[in-house]
């Protein structure tokens, strides 16, 4: 069996004994291996596996980590945040998990009979002139796309409200902010939206209470309340993977468990790959770790094993255009003269055969949206399509990124967030900051080259940026002629 040697940064993490430790692990820097060996070391130091709480964000990631631990003869149950929350709750009272579409159905049913919809028609749809626009308004209100857009906005608002563990009284605060910051027309619109959303939030919460059901946010919020009142089994060490995706209520659950058990904490992640703001994740919980877990030690994993040094250079220059990202330098022994290829086209159908023939190895084809796959004539047997979001944590021999055009649904996406969400988005960032991190994730999935397919007539802003910053590492092939 091949002997595994940890690099000096990974070793530092494994041997560290700080009460609170943040490990900043760049793309492809061996964070899973580091977690496995940290757990091995803890067990060697006479901590029983049952005294280690290991948490990650998805079921698939938990199963993957469990498998790797079993290879080292460590039978440790890795939990997701939600499975941990549900376990805590079910020890205290009976409940079932609500069906995914329940909130959608409650909102749509209410909107059918809601009389003030015209007040909420806003900029994404139309700016009304001075004339009589009643007919136009009626047409819009009969448009199911508009109703569904409004439903999605209200649903997102409620989910973010719960992810930040706001009490119902927070709506009063939101109304105060509205009166302070907005002029009459906008103020009226926001007032109507907040009243409507508060009403729907209460209908939804009452439904959950009456039917003894909980949703994903309750799994965290109610679990935190229970731990606060009743305590929890005596964990000695808490390890959290993918910590850059943490929401406030996840952070509060960990803080509460630590306050009751006095456990040490090791959080692992990469702020450059924080891409789930609209499910409630707040990058500031990662970048300002010491605020939530005082006197913390911070260690950076600086050795990359997936990407070449040249790609690391390109990707770093790109991601550091964002303010407030943590600066780190990542080294790689792998060298590739041109890690990035740009293929220009006028019509992707005309060049796809040429591209597809170059994929003799497993290749990830990444798009910005689920529907981007429809832009392609076909995929061959070596190609796997997914969105950039879904690709996080994965790697492939080669990566192709599509939909790199300057358009509303291109990459970066120019779809603006609803103006109403500003009350519940905890970290007000520039709209492109998260898009930039998402593109960084896409760039760094490759073990070799990354191929960017670019519409020559309307190239993505991100592609133009890469060419300005790192042209010496980029090979251009123009198939648009």
PDB file of N, CA and C in Angstrom, residues 188-271:
ATOM      1  N   UNK A 188     -43.778  52.708  -0.587  1.00  0.00           N
ATOM      2  CA  UNK A 188     -45.105  52.106  -0.630  1.00  0.00           C
ATOM      3  C   UNK A 188     -45.032  50.652  -1.119  1.00  0.00           C
ATOM      4  N   UNK A 189     -44.234  50.461  -2.161  1.00  0.00           N
ATOM      5  CA  UNK A 189     -44.056  49.130  -2.755  1.00  0.00           C
ATOM      6  C   UNK A 189     -43.413  48.171  -1.743  1.00  0.00           C
ATOM      7  N   UNK A 190     -42.356  48.632  -1.082  1.00  0.00           N
ATOM      8  CA  UNK A 190     -41.649  47.800  -0.101  1.00  0.00           C
ATOM      9  C   UNK A 190     -42.529  47.515   1.113  1.00  0.00           C
ATOM     10  N   UNK A 191     -43.298  48.507   1.539  1.00  0.00           N
ATOM     11  CA  UNK A 191     -44.218  48.325   2.668  1.00  0.00           C
ATOM     12  C   UNK A 191     -45.211  47.196   2.350  1.00  0.00           C
ATOM     13  N   UNK A 192     -45.769  47.246   1.130  1.00  0.00           N
ATOM     14  CA  UNK A 192     -46.733  46.221   0.696  1.00  0.00           C
ATOM     15  C   UNK A 192     -46.076  44.843   0.674  1.00  0.00           C
ATOM     16  N   UNK A 193     -44.863  44.773   0.117  1.00  0.00           N
ATOM     17  CA  UNK A 193     -44.165  43.484   0.025  1.00  0.00           C
ATOM     18  C   UNK A 193     -43.876  42.920   1.423  1.00  0.00           C
ATOM     19  N   UNK A 194     -43.388  43.766   2.320  1.00  0.00           N
ATOM     20  CA  UNK A 194     -43.037  43.300   3.670  1.00  0.00           C
ATOM     21  C   UNK A 194     -44.272  42.816   4.434  1.00  0.00           C
ATOM     22  N   UNK A 195     -45.394  43.546   4.293  1.00  0.00           N
ATOM     23  CA  UNK A 195     -46.645  43.132   4.958  1.00  0.00           C
ATOM     24  C   UNK A 195     -47.117  41.778   4.411  1.00  0.00           C
ATOM     25  N   UNK A 196     -47.069  41.653   3.088  1.00  0.00           N
ATOM     26  CA  UNK A 196     -47.493  40.408   2.431  1.00  0.00           C
ATOM     27  C   UNK A 196     -46.605  39.244   2.875  1.00  0.00           C
ATOM     28  N   UNK A 197     -45.296  39.468   2.882  1.00  0.00           N
ATOM     29  CA  UNK A 197     -44.361  38.388   3.214  1.00  0.00           C
ATOM     30  C   UNK A 197     -44.468  37.985   4.679  1.00  0.00           C
ATOM     31  N   UNK A 198     -44.683  38.976   5.537  1.00  0.00           N
ATOM     32  CA  UNK A 198     -44.859  38.653   6.963  1.00  0.00           C
ATOM     33  C   UNK A 198     -46.106  37.782   7.166  1.00  0.00           C
ATOM     34  N   UNK A 199     -47.170  38.139   6.473  1.00  0.00           N
ATOM     35  CA  UNK A 199     -48.429  37.377   6.564  1.00  0.00           C
ATOM     36  C   UNK A 199     -48.201  35.925   6.115  1.00  0.00           C
ATOM     37  N   UNK A 200     -47.506  35.767   4.973  1.00  0.00           N
ATOM     38  CA  UNK A 200     -47.260  34.423   4.436  1.00  0.00           C
ATOM     39  C   UNK A 200     -46.300  33.635   5.331  1.00  0.00           C
ATOM     40  N   UNK A 201     -45.340  34.314   5.921  1.00  0.00           N
ATOM     41  CA  UNK A 201     -44.413  33.679   6.859  1.00  0.00           C
ATOM     42  C   UNK A 201     -45.196  33.100   8.048  1.00  0.00           C
ATOM     43  N   UNK A 202     -46.143  33.882   8.573  1.00  0.00           N
ATOM     44  CA  UNK A 202     -46.933  33.427   9.721  1.00  0.00           C
ATOM     45  C   UNK A 202     -47.864  32.270   9.358  1.00  0.00           C
ATOM     46  N   UNK A 203     -48.474  32.345   8.156  1.00  0.00           N
ATOM     47  CA  UNK A 203     -49.343  31.243   7.689  1.00  0.00           C
ATOM     48  C   UNK A 203     -48.517  29.951   7.602  1.00  0.00           C
ATOM     49  N   UNK A 204     -47.314  30.075   7.017  1.00  0.00           N
ATOM     50  CA  UNK A 204     -46.418  28.921   6.855  1.00  0.00           C
ATOM     51  C   UNK A 204     -45.986  28.357   8.212  1.00  0.00           C
ATOM     52  N   UNK A 205     -45.578  29.240   9.124  1.00  0.00           N
ATOM     53  CA  UNK A 205     -45.128  28.796  10.452  1.00  0.00           C
ATOM     54  C   UNK A 205     -46.263  28.121  11.227  1.00  0.00           C
ATOM     55  N   UNK A 206     -47.476  28.675  11.119  1.00  0.00           N
ATOM     56  CA  UNK A 206     -48.639  28.055  11.788  1.00  0.00           C
ATOM     57  C   UNK A 206     -48.944  26.681  11.215  1.00  0.00           C
ATOM     58  N   UNK A 207     -48.820  26.567   9.883  1.00  0.00           N
ATOM     59  CA  UNK A 207     -49.043  25.275   9.218  1.00  0.00           C
ATOM     60  C   UNK A 207     -48.045  24.235   9.758  1.00  0.00           C
ATOM     61  N   UNK A 208     -46.775  24.628   9.885  1.00  0.00           N
ATOM     62  CA  UNK A 208     -45.752  23.704  10.388  1.00  0.00           C
ATOM     63  C   UNK A 208     -46.074  23.285  11.821  1.00  0.00           C
ATOM     64  N   UNK A 209     -46.482  24.247  12.631  1.00  0.00           N
ATOM     65  CA  UNK A 209     -46.778  23.979  14.046  1.00  0.00           C
ATOM     66  C   UNK A 209     -47.961  23.020  14.191  1.00  0.00           C
ATOM     67  N   UNK A 210     -49.035  23.316  13.444  1.00  0.00           N
ATOM     68  CA  UNK A 210     -50.260  22.504  13.550  1.00  0.00           C
ATOM     69  C   UNK A 210     -50.051  21.075  13.067  1.00  0.00           C
ATOM     70  N   UNK A 211     -49.186  20.907  12.057  1.00  0.00           N
ATOM     71  CA  UNK A 211     -48.983  19.569  11.475  1.00  0.00           C
ATOM     72  C   UNK A 211     -47.746  18.866  12.051  1.00  0.00           C
ATOM     73  N   UNK A 212     -47.110  19.497  13.064  1.00  0.00           N
ATOM     74  CA  UNK A 212     -45.891  18.946  13.695  1.00  0.00           C
ATOM     75  C   UNK A 212     -44.816  18.641  12.637  1.00  0.00           C
ATOM     76  N   UNK A 213     -44.618  19.622  11.762  1.00  0.00           N
ATOM     77  CA  UNK A 213     -43.594  19.476  10.721  1.00  0.00           C
ATOM     78  C   UNK A 213     -42.493  20.516  10.924  1.00  0.00           C
ATOM     79  N   UNK A 214     -41.308  20.208  10.403  1.00  0.00           N
ATOM     80  CA  UNK A 214     -40.207  21.181  10.416  1.00  0.00           C
ATOM     81  C   UNK A 214     -39.593  21.252   9.027  1.00  0.00           C
ATOM     82  N   UNK A 215     -39.002  22.410   8.709  1.00  0.00           N
ATOM     83  CA  UNK A 215     -38.275  22.526   7.435  1.00  0.00           C
ATOM     84  C   UNK A 215     -36.774  22.511   7.734  1.00  0.00           C
ATOM     85  N   UNK A 216     -35.948  22.685   6.688  1.00  0.00           N
ATOM     86  CA  UNK A 216     -34.497  22.590   6.852  1.00  0.00           C
ATOM     87  C   UNK A 216     -33.946  23.642   7.818  1.00  0.00           C
ATOM     88  N   UNK A 217     -34.553  24.832   7.824  1.00  0.00           N
ATOM     89  CA  UNK A 217     -34.059  25.879   8.735  1.00  0.00           C
ATOM     90  C   UNK A 217     -34.428  25.569  10.181  1.00  0.00           C
ATOM     91  N   UNK A 218     -35.632  25.007  10.383  1.00  0.00           N
ATOM     92  CA  UNK A 218     -36.037  24.613  11.734  1.00  0.00           C
ATOM     93  C   UNK A 218     -35.099  23.557  12.309  1.00  0.00           C
ATOM     94  N   UNK A 219     -34.587  22.689  11.431  1.00  0.00           N
ATOM     95  CA  UNK A 219     -33.669  21.636  11.901  1.00  0.00           C
ATOM     96  C   UNK A 219     -32.469  22.249  12.614  1.00  0.00           C
ATOM     97  N   UNK A 220     -32.073  23.435  12.184  1.00  0.00           N
ATOM     98  CA  UNK A 220     -30.936  24.110  12.815  1.00  0.00           C
ATOM     99  C   UNK A 220     -31.398  25.001  13.962  1.00  0.00           C
ATOM    100  N   UNK A 221     -32.418  25.834  13.700  1.00  0.00           N
ATOM    101  CA  UNK A 221     -32.855  26.806  14.704  1.00  0.00           C
ATOM    102  C   UNK A 221     -33.425  26.140  15.960  1.00  0.00           C
ATOM    103  N   UNK A 222     -34.266  25.120  15.748  1.00  0.00           N
ATOM    104  CA  UNK A 222     -34.867  24.433  16.909  1.00  0.00           C
ATOM    105  C   UNK A 222     -33.823  23.575  17.634  1.00  0.00           C
ATOM    106  N   UNK A 223     -32.906  22.990  16.857  1.00  0.00           N
ATOM    107  CA  UNK A 223     -31.831  22.197  17.477  1.00  0.00           C
ATOM    108  C   UNK A 223     -30.972  23.087  18.377  1.00  0.00           C
ATOM    109  N   UNK A 224     -30.702  24.308  17.938  1.00  0.00           N
ATOM    110  CA  UNK A 224     -29.911  25.253  18.746  1.00  0.00           C
ATOM    111  C   UNK A 224     -30.626  25.561  20.061  1.00  0.00           C
ATOM    112  N   UNK A 225     -31.949  25.779  19.986  1.00  0.00           N
ATOM    113  CA  UNK A 225     -32.747  26.046  21.204  1.00  0.00           C
ATOM    114  C   UNK A 225     -32.673  24.865  22.181  1.00  0.00           C
ATOM    115  N   UNK A 226     -32.781  23.646  21.622  1.00  0.00           N
ATOM    116  CA  UNK A 226     -32.763  22.442  22.470  1.00  0.00           C
ATOM    117  C   UNK A 226     -31.404  22.282  23.147  1.00  0.00           C
ATOM    118  N   UNK A 227     -30.317  22.450  22.373  1.00  0.00           N
ATOM    119  CA  UNK A 227     -28.965  22.318  22.948  1.00  0.00           C
ATOM    120  C   UNK A 227     -28.761  23.366  24.050  1.00  0.00           C
ATOM    121  N   UNK A 228     -29.260  24.562  23.805  1.00  0.00           N
ATOM    122  CA  UNK A 228     -29.140  25.650  24.783  1.00  0.00           C
ATOM    123  C   UNK A 228     -29.824  25.265  26.107  1.00  0.00           C
ATOM    124  N   UNK A 229     -31.006  24.633  25.995  1.00  0.00           N
ATOM    125  CA  UNK A 229     -31.778  24.290  27.205  1.00  0.00           C
ATOM    126  C   UNK A 229     -31.340  22.969  27.832  1.00  0.00           C
ATOM    127  N   UNK A 230     -31.079  21.968  26.977  1.00  0.00           N
ATOM    128  CA  UNK A 230     -30.898  20.604  27.492  1.00  0.00           C
ATOM    129  C   UNK A 230     -29.472  20.074  27.367  1.00  0.00           C
ATOM    130  N   UNK A 231     -28.596  20.774  26.646  1.00  0.00           N
ATOM    131  CA  UNK A 231     -27.243  20.269  26.431  1.00  0.00           C
ATOM    132  C   UNK A 231     -27.194  19.232  25.325  1.00  0.00           C
ATOM    133  N   UNK A 232     -26.062  18.557  25.184  1.00  0.00           N
ATOM    134  CA  UNK A 232     -25.846  17.580  24.104  1.00  0.00           C
ATOM    135  C   UNK A 232     -24.776  16.603  24.577  1.00  0.00           C
ATOM    136  N   UNK A 233     -24.633  15.471  23.902  1.00  0.00           N
ATOM    137  CA  UNK A 233     -23.618  14.486  24.312  1.00  0.00           C
ATOM    138  C   UNK A 233     -22.231  15.142  24.348  1.00  0.00           C
ATOM    139  N   UNK A 234     -21.322  14.624  25.185  1.00  0.00           N
ATOM    140  CA  UNK A 234     -20.051  15.330  25.421  1.00  0.00           C
ATOM    141  C   UNK A 234     -19.016  15.168  24.300  1.00  0.00           C
ATOM    142  N   UNK A 235     -19.163  15.951  23.247  1.00  0.00           N
ATOM    143  CA  UNK A 235     -18.150  15.953  22.185  1.00  0.00           C
ATOM    144  C   UNK A 235     -16.884  16.657  22.678  1.00  0.00           C
ATOM    145  N   UNK A 236     -15.722  16.145  22.221  1.00  0.00           N
ATOM    146  CA  UNK A 236     -14.451  16.800  22.562  1.00  0.00           C
ATOM    147  C   UNK A 236     -13.877  17.582  21.376  1.00  0.00           C
ATOM    148  N   UNK A 237     -14.311  17.189  20.171  1.00  0.00           N
ATOM    149  CA  UNK A 237     -13.751  17.850  18.986  1.00  0.00           C
ATOM    150  C   UNK A 237     -14.830  17.976  17.908  1.00  0.00           C
ATOM    151  N   UNK A 238     -14.920  19.148  17.301  1.00  0.00           N
ATOM    152  CA  UNK A 238     -15.880  19.385  16.210  1.00  0.00           C
ATOM    153  C   UNK A 238     -15.084  19.754  14.965  1.00  0.00           C
ATOM    154  N   UNK A 239     -15.323  19.013  13.880  1.00  0.00           N
ATOM    155  CA  UNK A 239     -14.651  19.297  12.601  1.00  0.00           C
ATOM    156  C   UNK A 239     -15.719  19.620  11.567  1.00  0.00           C
ATOM    157  N   UNK A 240     -15.585  20.777  10.921  1.00  0.00           N
ATOM    158  CA  UNK A 240     -16.592  21.202   9.934  1.00  0.00           C
ATOM    159  C   UNK A 240     -15.910  21.395   8.579  1.00  0.00           C
ATOM    160  N   UNK A 241     -16.409  20.693   7.588  1.00  0.00           N
ATOM    161  CA  UNK A 241     -15.880  20.817   6.215  1.00  0.00           C
ATOM    162  C   UNK A 241     -16.715  21.845   5.443  1.00  0.00           C
ATOM    163  N   UNK A 242     -16.150  22.417   4.388  1.00  0.00           N
ATOM    164  CA  UNK A 242     -16.849  23.384   3.512  1.00  0.00           C
ATOM    165  C   UNK A 242     -17.426  24.554   4.316  1.00  0.00           C
ATOM    166  N   UNK A 243     -16.652  25.051   5.267  1.00  0.00           N
ATOM    167  CA  UNK A 243     -17.164  26.063   6.187  1.00  0.00           C
ATOM    168  C   UNK A 243     -17.488  27.391   5.493  1.00  0.00           C
ATOM    169  N   UNK A 244     -16.930  27.603   4.298  1.00  0.00           N
ATOM    170  CA  UNK A 244     -17.221  28.864   3.586  1.00  0.00           C
ATOM    171  C   UNK A 244     -18.697  28.978   3.206  1.00  0.00           C
ATOM    172  N   UNK A 245     -19.428  27.867   3.263  1.00  0.00           N
ATOM    173  CA  UNK A 245     -20.859  27.883   2.905  1.00  0.00           C
ATOM    174  C   UNK A 245     -21.762  28.038   4.128  1.00  0.00           C
ATOM    175  N   UNK A 246     -21.174  28.400   5.259  1.00  0.00           N
ATOM    176  CA  UNK A 246     -21.954  28.461   6.495  1.00  0.00           C
ATOM    177  C   UNK A 246     -22.925  29.635   6.503  1.00  0.00           C
ATOM    178  N   UNK A 247     -24.111  29.378   7.030  1.00  0.00           N
ATOM    179  CA  UNK A 247     -25.101  30.438   7.268  1.00  0.00           C
ATOM    180  C   UNK A 247     -25.043  30.789   8.747  1.00  0.00           C
ATOM    181  N   UNK A 248     -25.704  31.866   9.121  1.00  0.00           N
ATOM    182  CA  UNK A 248     -25.667  32.296  10.521  1.00  0.00           C
ATOM    183  C   UNK A 248     -26.254  31.235  11.443  1.00  0.00           C
ATOM    184  N   UNK A 249     -27.366  30.583  11.020  1.00  0.00           N
ATOM    185  CA  UNK A 249     -27.959  29.596  11.937  1.00  0.00           C
ATOM    186  C   UNK A 249     -27.098  28.336  12.079  1.00  0.00           C
ATOM    187  N   UNK A 250     -26.294  27.999  11.069  1.00  0.00           N
ATOM    188  CA  UNK A 250     -25.353  26.874  11.214  1.00  0.00           C
ATOM    189  C   UNK A 250     -24.254  27.251  12.213  1.00  0.00           C
ATOM    190  N   UNK A 251     -23.760  28.468  12.059  1.00  0.00           N
ATOM    191  CA  UNK A 251     -22.715  28.973  12.957  1.00  0.00           C
ATOM    192  C   UNK A 251     -23.221  29.016  14.404  1.00  0.00           C
ATOM    193  N   UNK A 252     -24.463  29.461  14.592  1.00  0.00           N
ATOM    194  CA  UNK A 252     -25.037  29.545  15.943  1.00  0.00           C
ATOM    195  C   UNK A 252     -25.171  28.165  16.591  1.00  0.00           C
ATOM    196  N   UNK A 253     -25.510  27.151  15.777  1.00  0.00           N
ATOM    197  CA  UNK A 253     -25.621  25.791  16.314  1.00  0.00           C
ATOM    198  C   UNK A 253     -24.254  25.319  16.828  1.00  0.00           C
ATOM    199  N   UNK A 254     -23.199  25.563  16.048  1.00  0.00           N
ATOM    200  CA  UNK A 254     -21.842  25.159  16.462  1.00  0.00           C
ATOM    201  C   UNK A 254     -21.404  25.920  17.720  1.00  0.00           C
ATOM    202  N   UNK A 255     -21.667  27.235  17.743  1.00  0.00           N
ATOM    203  CA  UNK A 255     -21.309  28.035  18.928  1.00  0.00           C
ATOM    204  C   UNK A 255     -21.993  27.494  20.189  1.00  0.00           C
ATOM    205  N   UNK A 256     -23.268  27.111  20.037  1.00  0.00           N
ATOM    206  CA  UNK A 256     -24.045  26.612  21.186  1.00  0.00           C
ATOM    207  C   UNK A 256     -23.512  25.255  21.648  1.00  0.00           C
ATOM    208  N   UNK A 257     -23.203  24.365  20.694  1.00  0.00           N
ATOM    209  CA  UNK A 257     -22.642  23.046  21.062  1.00  0.00           C
ATOM    210  C   UNK A 257     -21.306  23.239  21.780  1.00  0.00           C
ATOM    211  N   UNK A 258     -20.472  24.156  21.270  1.00  0.00           N
ATOM    212  CA  UNK A 258     -19.176  24.391  21.921  1.00  0.00           C
ATOM    213  C   UNK A 258     -19.363  24.945  23.341  1.00  0.00           C
ATOM    214  N   UNK A 259     -20.342  25.845  23.496  1.00  0.00           N
ATOM    215  CA  UNK A 259     -20.555  26.447  24.823  1.00  0.00           C
ATOM    216  C   UNK A 259     -20.998  25.400  25.851  1.00  0.00           C
ATOM    217  N   UNK A 260     -21.663  24.336  25.385  1.00  0.00           N
ATOM    218  CA  UNK A 260     -22.150  23.289  26.292  1.00  0.00           C
ATOM    219  C   UNK A 260     -21.130  22.166  26.519  1.00  0.00           C
ATOM    220  N   UNK A 261     -20.210  21.953  25.567  1.00  0.00           N
ATOM    221  CA  UNK A 261     -19.291  20.802  25.643  1.00  0.00           C
ATOM    222  C   UNK A 261     -17.837  21.203  25.849  1.00  0.00           C
ATOM    223  N   UNK A 262     -17.546  22.486  25.596  1.00  0.00           N
ATOM    224  CA  UNK A 262     -16.158  22.974  25.641  1.00  0.00           C
ATOM    225  C   UNK A 262     -15.273  22.267  24.610  1.00  0.00           C
ATOM    226  N   UNK A 263     -15.869  21.813  23.513  1.00  0.00           N
ATOM    227  CA  UNK A 263     -15.120  21.099  22.467  1.00  0.00           C
ATOM    228  C   UNK A 263     -14.181  22.044  21.709  1.00  0.00           C
ATOM    229  N   UNK A 264     -13.097  21.472  21.188  1.00  0.00           N
ATOM    230  CA  UNK A 264     -12.242  22.194  20.240  1.00  0.00           C
ATOM    231  C   UNK A 264     -12.930  22.209  18.882  1.00  0.00           C
ATOM    232  N   UNK A 265     -12.637  23.226  18.078  1.00  0.00           N
ATOM    233  CA  UNK A 265     -13.252  23.330  16.747  1.00  0.00           C
ATOM    234  C   UNK A 265     -12.187  23.478  15.676  1.00  0.00           C
ATOM    235  N   UNK A 266     -12.361  22.716  14.589  1.00  0.00           N
ATOM    236  CA  UNK A 266     -11.556  22.940  13.383  1.00  0.00           C
ATOM    237  C   UNK A 266     -12.523  23.117  12.208  1.00  0.00           C
ATOM    238  N   UNK A 267     -12.519  24.307  11.622  1.00  0.00           N
ATOM    239  CA  UNK A 267     -13.353  24.576  10.440  1.00  0.00           C
ATOM    240  C   UNK A 267     -12.438  24.643   9.221  1.00  0.00           C
ATOM    241  N   UNK A 268     -12.866  23.988   8.138  1.00  0.00           N
ATOM    242  CA  UNK A 268     -12.038  23.905   6.926  1.00  0.00           C
ATOM    243  C   UNK A 268     -12.835  24.439   5.745  1.00  0.00           C
ATOM    244  N   UNK A 269     -12.209  25.235   4.895  1.00  0.00           N
ATOM    245  CA  UNK A 269     -12.909  25.736   3.709  1.00  0.00           C
ATOM    246  C   UNK A 269     -12.061  26.722   2.931  1.00  0.00           C
ATOM    247  N   UNK A 270     -12.709  27.372   1.963  1.00  0.00           N
ATOM    248  CA  UNK A 270     -12.004  28.310   1.078  1.00  0.00           C
ATOM    249  C   UNK A 270     -12.951  29.436   0.700  1.00  0.00           C
ATOM    250  N   UNK A 271     -12.657  30.648   1.181  1.00  0.00           N
ATOM    251  CA  UNK A 271     -13.547  31.778   0.877  1.00  0.00           C
ATOM    252  C   UNK A 271     -13.593  32.075  -0.622  1.00  0.00           C
TER     253      UNK A 271
END
